[in-house]
Amino acid sequence: MLPPRARRFFRLAVRRRALIAREVDDEIAFHLEARVAQLVARAMSPEDARAEALRRFGDVDAARHTLNRSVTRHEARMHVKELLASSWQDIRYAARGIRRSPGFAAAVIVTLALGIGANATMFGVVDRLLLRPPAGVRAPDGVNRVYLTTANGFQGLQLGSNQSYRRYMDLAQHVHTTSDIAAHYERERVFGTGEGARQERTSMVSASFWHLTGVRPVLGRFFNESEDQLPSGTPVTVLGYGYWQSQFGGRGDVIGRALRIGGTDYTIIGVTPAGFSGLSLQSVAAFVPLTAGAADMFAEFGPRVKWSEQYRVGWLQTIVRRKPGVSVEAATADMTNAFRQSLEIQRQVEPAGLLAMNQMNPQATLGSVLESRGPRRSQSATVSLWLMAVSGLVLLMACANVANLLIARALRRQREIAIRQAIGVSRGRLLAQLLTESTLLALLGGVAGVLVAHWGGALLRSVLLPNLDWSSGVFDHRVLLFAGIVALGAGLVTGLAPIRQLASTDVASALRTGGRGASLRRSRLRKTLLVVQGAVSVILLVGAGLFVRSFRNVRSLDLGFQPANVLTIGVTARGTPLDSVQKEQLAVTMRERALTLPGVEHASRGLTIPFSSEWTQPIVVPGLDTSRLRDLFYIAPVSADYLATMGTRLLSGRTITDADRAGSEPVVVLSQSAAHRIWPGANPIGRCIKLGQETPCMTVVGTAQDIRSSFDDEPSLQMYVPITQQPQPEIRLFIRTRGDAAKSTELVRPSLQELMPGAAYVSADPLEDFVASEFRSWRLGATMFTIFGLLALLVAAVGLYSVVAYDVSQRTQELGVRVALGASAGKVIRLVLAEGVRVVALGLALGAVVALALANRVTPLLYHITGKDPITYAFVVFVLLAVALMASLVPALRASRVDPNIALRAE
Amino acid sequence: MPDQLSLVKGTLDVLVLKTLSWGAMHGFEITAWLEDRSGGTLDVEDSALYQALHRLEERGLLSAEWGMTENNRRARYYTLTRAGRAHLRTETTRWLRYTATVSDILTAATRTA
């Protein structure tokens, strides 16, 4: 139907120019002819008349040219005008149609709004995580993040702190294919002093960073090379736009003011533009010169750490901009070469632990500047991609449903359309009108969808991905554009479905039967759509079930400690560093003070935070073959009351007490698995463990419940040693409060802050935050899959209901005949129900097969459950069948009440 | 031959519109009509007339359609549109006022003391 029409249209377009030229020629020829005739009539000879006619006409070629152009322009304009006029008419017709059936329109718009909204939301997230280049960076395609690998795997990729300053300087010196090379490192630092002190995100960047990114300051200036020199740079800082606005009210006179960051007073010299957050996704409060920030930060670690000299102090990340025309491959090869040269230099000065070059196989990788895209994609990004695919499925279902509704509507209007056809409305116009209607509906759905995305985005922002800087919004023009394209696509796709039906409509028979004629074939198409919907619902609900169960598995996992109501306290020493005796003293005082506070049940000193930091090493057991103990043991230096604070049970013997002090007998408490691993089946109490060959025996005095320090399958092999016998450079306290830990922060922190000497700063964070951030990706999956799954279920139920209801209305006479012939109400209900359930069952089977096929790919994202979990599948089947029954029940009951008299008379 | 009057810029358009106010005509009819009326004093190249016709059509002041002459020849007939008619009215008024002013000035009696 359409193709020949389209072909003619194109032929016309090609021929139009020739046509115009001929008409212009005709007009000029006619004029000359008429003139000659006129002159001949005035007794001029034909030859003279011809010459005179040409003379009076003037330049024929020039005239032909201008006339041609003029006619072309005019025709084009007329064409557009006609098109606009007919489109406008179509739109008004469509709008009238929509107004006439508001229920239908609402169903379509809401369905599409949910589908489009879900997609726009997920697109916003994926765009932010994986697609959108960092805001404000000039020509981001040329910028790469450098990853360095040696034989022992990716170096510190997950920690985000991979290279040493020395390495960065080596690379900068030996790489030739880059126009800019810069280093950056981000970290929370304490801003301000005393009561007003707060932790803020700080980015330490090399001076070259500004030229590499091409950012311009909105106020003041950026720092230059001379301010970023060893040993400790110049204390100047550039504020992030958001921090400038919130802390300084966006005032221009901040330039020259002092800002305490960490242990140093910095002078504010500039402000970055709005939306610029360095090269990461989190917003940055202030940028400081790399050397200045590092000197201040590493001072807290004591003089042993020579950050600017030692290769093994890895922390910063290297960013490069390739020279114009240099491919990623060429730059990678060059960077690998620079890396090798750097390793050779390292071999001269710091050979310890370096393998031979051929064993190391050093390799540089130039990854995307977006860290979440990295050589290894982050789990949140992976889950987001899955969700994007899932939201695509939801949209597909929504479109199927809308197509179904439109088909039903087109069938109801078959008579009206037949009449319009009979009075001479061309098929092209009819099709254009139908497409206009579906597109108009889809666009309305798109607008509503954008609202859905607005709220959905807010939900995602606050609950699921709170760490990201959303100041530039989930919601930018890219998301709007995406939603617009999706809406138009949905309009066209759904609009085409009824058109296929109408194309084959026979006007005469449609008029005769009132549009009941060819419904059989049509409901087959609609039922196919239903089967697909059922299948998609199964896939989504299975996904939702798997993620929800994973999330529950993670949550209900016995960690061996109770993170709820526990605060972790940390101290950042600033300015004058404390010596070890002072630190010890301070830690003891802090613990004593904490115990006096109301609402504090237990307090204890510690070092490592489960799920966040760890101290692991192999141990030595006298009389035991060391090769049997290859495992890494987790060592936790703790004070008295630690197990009670964490909520870990003591199983045998005693725990660490205040009596265990420096100089008393070294002791250790083992976790159950640790004891079992060393002495299977034997009582460990009284036996000896060493941390190294040369260190003294630590006597085992007790065993405790197993704990987990990560979501890995095995409990960690845990050892608790008295912190007094293993002095630590860091102060860390754990406090168990009676109420909610987050609320107690306000009570605990100021009271401990009072004890701080100089500018030292106390931080207090709920222990649960450290654990929760670890299961964010499961929570994201569980929440979003459930939302999408329920959406899909709703859409499928509405679709099923509308199809079954329509079928019943079409079969009124047949059912009437059955009732007249003695069929009972129950029999009629069963007949209709069976119809609906049969369609859904087919979809169930299809969906289950697809879900099983995808199972292996989703399993790595789950926790303690396989993608083929039978309970989940059984539950989904049950839910879907129940919903199918319910959706068919209403029309079935209506069918059972058919009055045979009315039904038969209607014929 | 009488003196040739070259046309003041823009007047050809008005003259064409005026010509067509009598009814649909093809290009040559318009030329002949104008020549007839002006007694041959207007110096207009025929090509300029056609350009004026098409320009007016583009502006929506004229519409054109192919038709048959009395001798059964195919010719392009031009008709005044509603907009063309309105345009002719305002332009005529403007022109008359302009010429009246100019001739008033040019023919004014010498100022008496």
mmCIF file of N, CA, C and O in Angstrom, chain A residues 729-783:
data_model
loop_
_atom_site.group_PDB
_atom_site.id
_atom_site.type_symbol
_atom_site.label_atom_id
_atom_site.label_comp_id
_atom_site.label_asym_id
_atom_site.label_seq_id
_atom_site.Cartn_x
_atom_site.Cartn_y
_atom_site.Cartn_z
ATOM 1 N N PRO A 729 49.695 3.775 64.682
ATOM 2 C CA PRO A 729 49.863 5.215 64.473
ATOM 3 C C PRO A 729 48.532 5.940 64.351
ATOM 4 O O PRO A 729 48.483 7.159 64.266
ATOM 5 N N GLU A 730 47.447 5.196 64.323
ATOM 6 C CA GLU A 730 46.161 5.814 64.037
ATOM 7 C C GLU A 730 45.237 5.641 65.239
ATOM 8 O O GLU A 730 45.293 4.615 65.915
ATOM 9 N N ILE A 731 44.384 6.646 65.491
ATOM 10 C CA ILE A 731 43.421 6.522 66.588
ATOM 11 C C ILE A 731 42.066 6.154 66.000
ATOM 12 O O ILE A 731 41.567 6.836 65.101
ATOM 13 N N ARG A 732 41.496 5.045 66.507
ATOM 14 C CA ARG A 732 40.159 4.663 66.037
ATOM 15 C C ARG A 732 39.366 4.113 67.199
ATOM 16 O O ARG A 732 39.893 3.315 67.978
ATOM 17 N N LEU A 733 38.128 4.584 67.344
ATOM 18 C CA LEU A 733 37.262 4.090 68.412
ATOM 19 C C LEU A 733 35.982 3.523 67.820
ATOM 20 O O LEU A 733 35.525 3.975 66.755
ATOM 21 N N PHE A 734 35.433 2.521 68.489
ATOM 22 C CA PHE A 734 34.094 2.029 68.156
ATOM 23 C C PHE A 734 33.219 2.253 69.373
ATOM 24 O O PHE A 734 33.629 1.974 70.502
ATOM 25 N N ILE A 735 32.022 2.798 69.148
ATOM 26 C CA ILE A 735 31.131 3.109 70.266
ATOM 27 C C ILE A 735 29.765 2.516 69.983
ATOM 28 O O ILE A 735 29.182 2.766 68.917
ATOM 29 N N ARG A 736 29.274 1.698 70.936
ATOM 30 C CA ARG A 736 27.902 1.178 70.777
ATOM 31 C C ARG A 736 26.964 2.061 71.582
ATOM 32 O O ARG A 736 27.174 2.271 72.782
ATOM 33 N N THR A 737 25.961 2.609 70.879
ATOM 34 C CA THR A 737 25.021 3.505 71.553
ATOM 35 C C THR A 737 23.698 2.789 71.736
ATOM 36 O O THR A 737 23.428 1.775 71.081
ATOM 37 N N ARG A 738 22.876 3.331 72.635
ATOM 38 C CA ARG A 738 21.602 2.676 72.916
ATOM 39 C C ARG A 738 20.625 2.932 71.765
ATOM 40 O O ARG A 738 19.876 2.073 71.374
ATOM 41 N N GLY A 739 20.641 4.129 71.217
ATOM 42 C CA GLY A 739 19.694 4.449 70.139
ATOM 43 C C GLY A 739 20.373 4.402 68.778
ATOM 44 O O GLY A 739 21.429 3.794 68.617
ATOM 45 N N ASP A 740 19.750 5.057 67.815
ATOM 46 C CA ASP A 740 20.260 5.101 66.460
ATOM 47 C C ASP A 740 21.633 5.795 66.430
ATOM 48 O O ASP A 740 21.792 6.892 66.955
ATOM 49 N N ALA A 741 22.593 5.127 65.800
ATOM 50 C CA ALA A 741 23.966 5.629 65.819
ATOM 51 C C ALA A 741 24.063 6.999 65.153
ATOM 52 O O ALA A 741 24.740 7.899 65.651
ATOM 53 N N ALA A 742 23.348 7.177 64.037
ATOM 54 C CA ALA A 742 23.452 8.438 63.307
ATOM 55 C C ALA A 742 23.009 9.604 64.193
ATOM 56 O O ALA A 742 23.590 10.690 64.155
ATOM 57 N N LYS A 743 21.967 9.350 65.024
ATOM 58 C CA LYS A 743 21.469 10.433 65.889
ATOM 59 C C LYS A 743 22.449 10.747 67.000
ATOM 60 O O LYS A 743 22.574 11.888 67.439
ATOM 61 N N SER A 744 23.138 9.695 67.477
ATOM 62 C CA SER A 744 24.074 9.895 68.582
ATOM 63 C C SER A 744 25.302 10.690 68.154
ATOM 64 O O SER A 744 26.028 11.204 69.002
ATOM 65 N N THR A 745 25.529 10.783 66.844
ATOM 66 C CA THR A 745 26.709 11.499 66.368
ATOM 67 C C THR A 745 26.797 12.888 66.977
ATOM 68 O O THR A 745 27.851 13.329 67.411
ATOM 69 N N GLU A 746 25.625 13.574 67.015
ATOM 70 C CA GLU A 746 25.628 14.961 67.496
ATOM 71 C C GLU A 746 26.022 15.058 68.961
ATOM 72 O O GLU A 746 26.537 16.068 69.410
ATOM 73 N N LEU A 747 25.752 13.987 69.701
ATOM 74 C CA LEU A 747 26.105 13.995 71.116
ATOM 75 C C LEU A 747 27.588 13.652 71.283
ATOM 76 O O LEU A 747 28.317 14.298 72.048
ATOM 77 N N VAL A 748 28.018 12.630 70.558
ATOM 78 C CA VAL A 748 29.346 12.070 70.782
ATOM 79 C C VAL A 748 30.454 12.961 70.210
ATOM 80 O O VAL A 748 31.447 13.245 70.872
ATOM 81 N N ARG A 749 30.271 13.425 68.978
ATOM 82 C CA ARG A 749 31.365 14.099 68.293
ATOM 83 C C ARG A 749 31.857 15.366 69.003
ATOM 84 O O ARG A 749 33.052 15.495 69.287
ATOM 85 N N PRO A 750 30.932 16.301 69.358
ATOM 86 C CA PRO A 750 31.433 17.534 69.997
ATOM 87 C C PRO A 750 32.142 17.240 71.315
ATOM 88 O O PRO A 750 33.147 17.878 71.637
ATOM 89 N N SER A 751 31.607 16.253 72.032
ATOM 90 C CA SER A 751 32.183 15.943 73.336
ATOM 91 C C SER A 751 33.618 15.407 73.180
ATOM 92 O O SER A 751 34.482 15.698 74.009
ATOM 93 N N LEU A 752 33.873 14.626 72.135
ATOM 94 C CA LEU A 752 35.224 14.118 71.912
ATOM 95 C C LEU A 752 36.118 15.184 71.280
ATOM 96 O O LEU A 752 37.319 15.234 71.520
ATOM 97 N N GLN A 753 35.484 16.059 70.489
ATOM 98 C CA GLN A 753 36.255 17.120 69.830
ATOM 99 C C GLN A 753 36.937 18.018 70.866
ATOM 100 O O GLN A 753 38.040 18.494 70.661
ATOM 101 N N GLU A 754 36.258 18.183 72.032
ATOM 102 C CA GLU A 754 36.817 19.024 73.089
ATOM 103 C C GLU A 754 38.189 18.535 73.547
ATOM 104 O O GLU A 754 39.010 19.320 74.008
ATOM 105 N N LEU A 755 38.398 17.228 73.406
ATOM 106 C CA LEU A 755 39.647 16.655 73.903
ATOM 107 C C LEU A 755 40.813 16.861 72.941
ATOM 108 O O LEU A 755 41.956 16.587 73.285
ATOM 109 N N MET A 756 40.523 17.331 71.714
ATOM 110 C CA MET A 756 41.553 17.358 70.681
ATOM 111 C C MET A 756 42.593 18.442 70.941
ATOM 112 O O MET A 756 42.251 19.581 71.236
ATOM 113 N N PRO A 757 43.850 18.066 70.831
ATOM 114 C CA PRO A 757 44.897 19.086 70.916
ATOM 115 C C PRO A 757 45.020 19.800 69.567
ATOM 116 O O PRO A 757 44.814 19.180 68.523
ATOM 117 N N GLY A 758 45.343 21.065 69.586
ATOM 118 C CA GLY A 758 45.584 21.832 68.358
ATOM 119 C C GLY A 758 44.382 21.786 67.438
ATOM 120 O O GLY A 758 43.244 21.921 67.861
ATOM 121 N N ALA A 759 44.656 21.566 66.171
ATOM 122 C CA ALA A 759 43.594 21.622 65.169
ATOM 123 C C ALA A 759 43.085 20.242 64.800
ATOM 124 O O ALA A 759 42.402 20.076 63.801
ATOM 125 N N ALA A 760 43.415 19.226 65.578
ATOM 126 C CA ALA A 760 42.995 17.860 65.245
ATOM 127 C C ALA A 760 41.477 17.797 65.144
ATOM 128 O O ALA A 760 40.764 18.558 65.800
ATOM 129 N N TYR A 761 40.982 16.870 64.335
ATOM 130 C CA TYR A 761 39.565 16.833 63.992
ATOM 131 C C TYR A 761 39.021 15.437 64.220
ATOM 132 O O TYR A 761 39.629 14.439 63.841
ATOM 133 N N VAL A 762 37.839 15.370 64.874
ATOM 134 C CA VAL A 762 37.200 14.083 65.139
ATOM 135 C C VAL A 762 36.109 13.830 64.100
ATOM 136 O O VAL A 762 35.303 14.713 63.832
ATOM 137 N N SER A 763 36.111 12.645 63.509
ATOM 138 C CA SER A 763 35.007 12.287 62.619
ATOM 139 C C SER A 763 34.231 11.135 63.246
ATOM 140 O O SER A 763 34.820 10.289 63.928
ATOM 141 N N ALA A 764 32.913 11.130 63.062
ATOM 142 C CA ALA A 764 32.075 10.053 63.597
ATOM 143 C C ALA A 764 31.129 9.592 62.504
ATOM 144 O O ALA A 764 30.404 10.403 61.941
ATOM 145 N N ASP A 765 31.190 8.309 62.157
ATOM 146 C CA ASP A 765 30.312 7.780 61.104
ATOM 147 C C ASP A 765 29.678 6.481 61.578
ATOM 148 O O ASP A 765 30.343 5.665 62.213
ATOM 149 N N PRO A 766 28.402 6.273 61.247
ATOM 150 C CA PRO A 766 27.773 5.007 61.588
ATOM 151 C C PRO A 766 28.499 3.862 60.867
ATOM 152 O O PRO A 766 28.792 3.953 59.678
ATOM 153 N N LEU A 767 28.775 2.790 61.622
ATOM 154 C CA LEU A 767 29.449 1.632 61.027
ATOM 155 C C LEU A 767 28.612 1.054 59.889
ATOM 156 O O LEU A 767 29.131 0.527 58.910
ATOM 157 N N GLU A 768 27.282 1.205 60.022
ATOM 158 C CA GLU A 768 26.386 0.639 59.019
ATOM 159 C C GLU A 768 26.637 1.239 57.633
ATOM 160 O O GLU A 768 26.449 0.575 56.623
ATOM 161 N N ASP A 769 27.065 2.508 57.601
ATOM 162 C CA ASP A 769 27.329 3.144 56.302
ATOM 163 C C ASP A 769 28.403 2.403 55.527
ATOM 164 O O ASP A 769 28.343 2.286 54.308
ATOM 165 N N PHE A 770 29.421 1.912 56.263
ATOM 166 C CA PHE A 770 30.501 1.205 55.575
ATOM 167 C C PHE A 770 29.994 -0.109 54.986
ATOM 168 O O PHE A 770 30.400 -0.526 53.920
ATOM 169 N N VAL A 771 29.079 -0.757 55.728
ATOM 170 C CA VAL A 771 28.534 -2.022 55.254
ATOM 171 C C VAL A 771 27.556 -1.767 54.111
ATOM 172 O O VAL A 771 27.595 -2.426 53.078
ATOM 173 N N ALA A 772 26.696 -0.746 54.310
ATOM 174 C CA ALA A 772 25.628 -0.498 53.342
ATOM 175 C C ALA A 772 26.176 -0.149 51.969
ATOM 176 O O ALA A 772 25.644 -0.565 50.951
ATOM 177 N N SER A 773 27.264 0.613 51.933
ATOM 178 C CA SER A 773 27.778 1.018 50.632
ATOM 179 C C SER A 773 28.220 -0.206 49.842
ATOM 180 O O SER A 773 28.276 -0.178 48.624
ATOM 181 N N GLU A 774 28.521 -1.300 50.571
ATOM 182 C CA GLU A 774 28.952 -2.511 49.877
ATOM 183 C C GLU A 774 27.799 -3.226 49.199
ATOM 184 O O GLU A 774 27.990 -3.959 48.243
ATOM 185 N N PHE A 775 26.590 -3.089 49.727
ATOM 186 C CA PHE A 775 25.514 -3.781 49.021
ATOM 187 C C PHE A 775 24.587 -2.870 48.228
ATOM 188 O O PHE A 775 23.472 -3.210 47.907
ATOM 189 N N ARG A 776 25.133 -1.712 47.876
ATOM 190 C CA ARG A 776 24.324 -0.773 47.106
ATOM 191 C C ARG A 776 23.876 -1.358 45.769
ATOM 192 O O ARG A 776 22.746 -1.179 45.350
ATOM 193 N N SER A 777 24.775 -2.083 45.074
ATOM 194 C CA SER A 777 24.407 -2.557 43.742
ATOM 195 C C SER A 777 23.262 -3.566 43.818
ATOM 196 O O SER A 777 22.415 -3.603 42.942
ATOM 197 N N TRP A 778 23.226 -4.368 44.896
ATOM 198 C CA TRP A 778 22.097 -5.301 45.025
ATOM 199 C C TRP A 778 20.821 -4.550 45.328
ATOM 200 O O TRP A 778 19.749 -4.896 44.875
ATOM 201 N N ARG A 779 20.971 -3.477 46.148
ATOM 202 C CA ARG A 779 19.773 -2.722 46.468
ATOM 203 C C ARG A 779 19.244 -2.027 45.212
ATOM 204 O O ARG A 779 18.051 -2.011 44.960
ATOM 205 N N LEU A 780 20.166 -1.474 44.433
ATOM 206 C CA LEU A 780 19.773 -0.844 43.164
ATOM 207 C C LEU A 780 19.009 -1.841 42.303
ATOM 208 O O LEU A 780 17.931 -1.558 41.795
ATOM 209 N N GLY A 781 19.606 -3.046 42.152
ATOM 210 C CA GLY A 781 18.979 -4.076 41.323
ATOM 211 C C GLY A 781 17.618 -4.470 41.863
ATOM 212 O O GLY A 781 16.637 -4.529 41.122
ATOM 213 N N ALA A 782 17.548 -4.715 43.165
ATOM 214 C CA ALA A 782 16.298 -5.183 43.755
ATOM 215 C C ALA A 782 15.209 -4.135 43.602
ATOM 216 O O ALA A 782 14.094 -4.431 43.170
ATOM 217 N N THR A 783 15.540 -2.864 43.914
ATOM 218 C CA THR A 783 14.529 -1.810 43.847
ATOM 219 C C THR A 783 14.026 -1.621 42.432
ATOM 220 O O THR A 783 12.828 -1.633 42.167
#
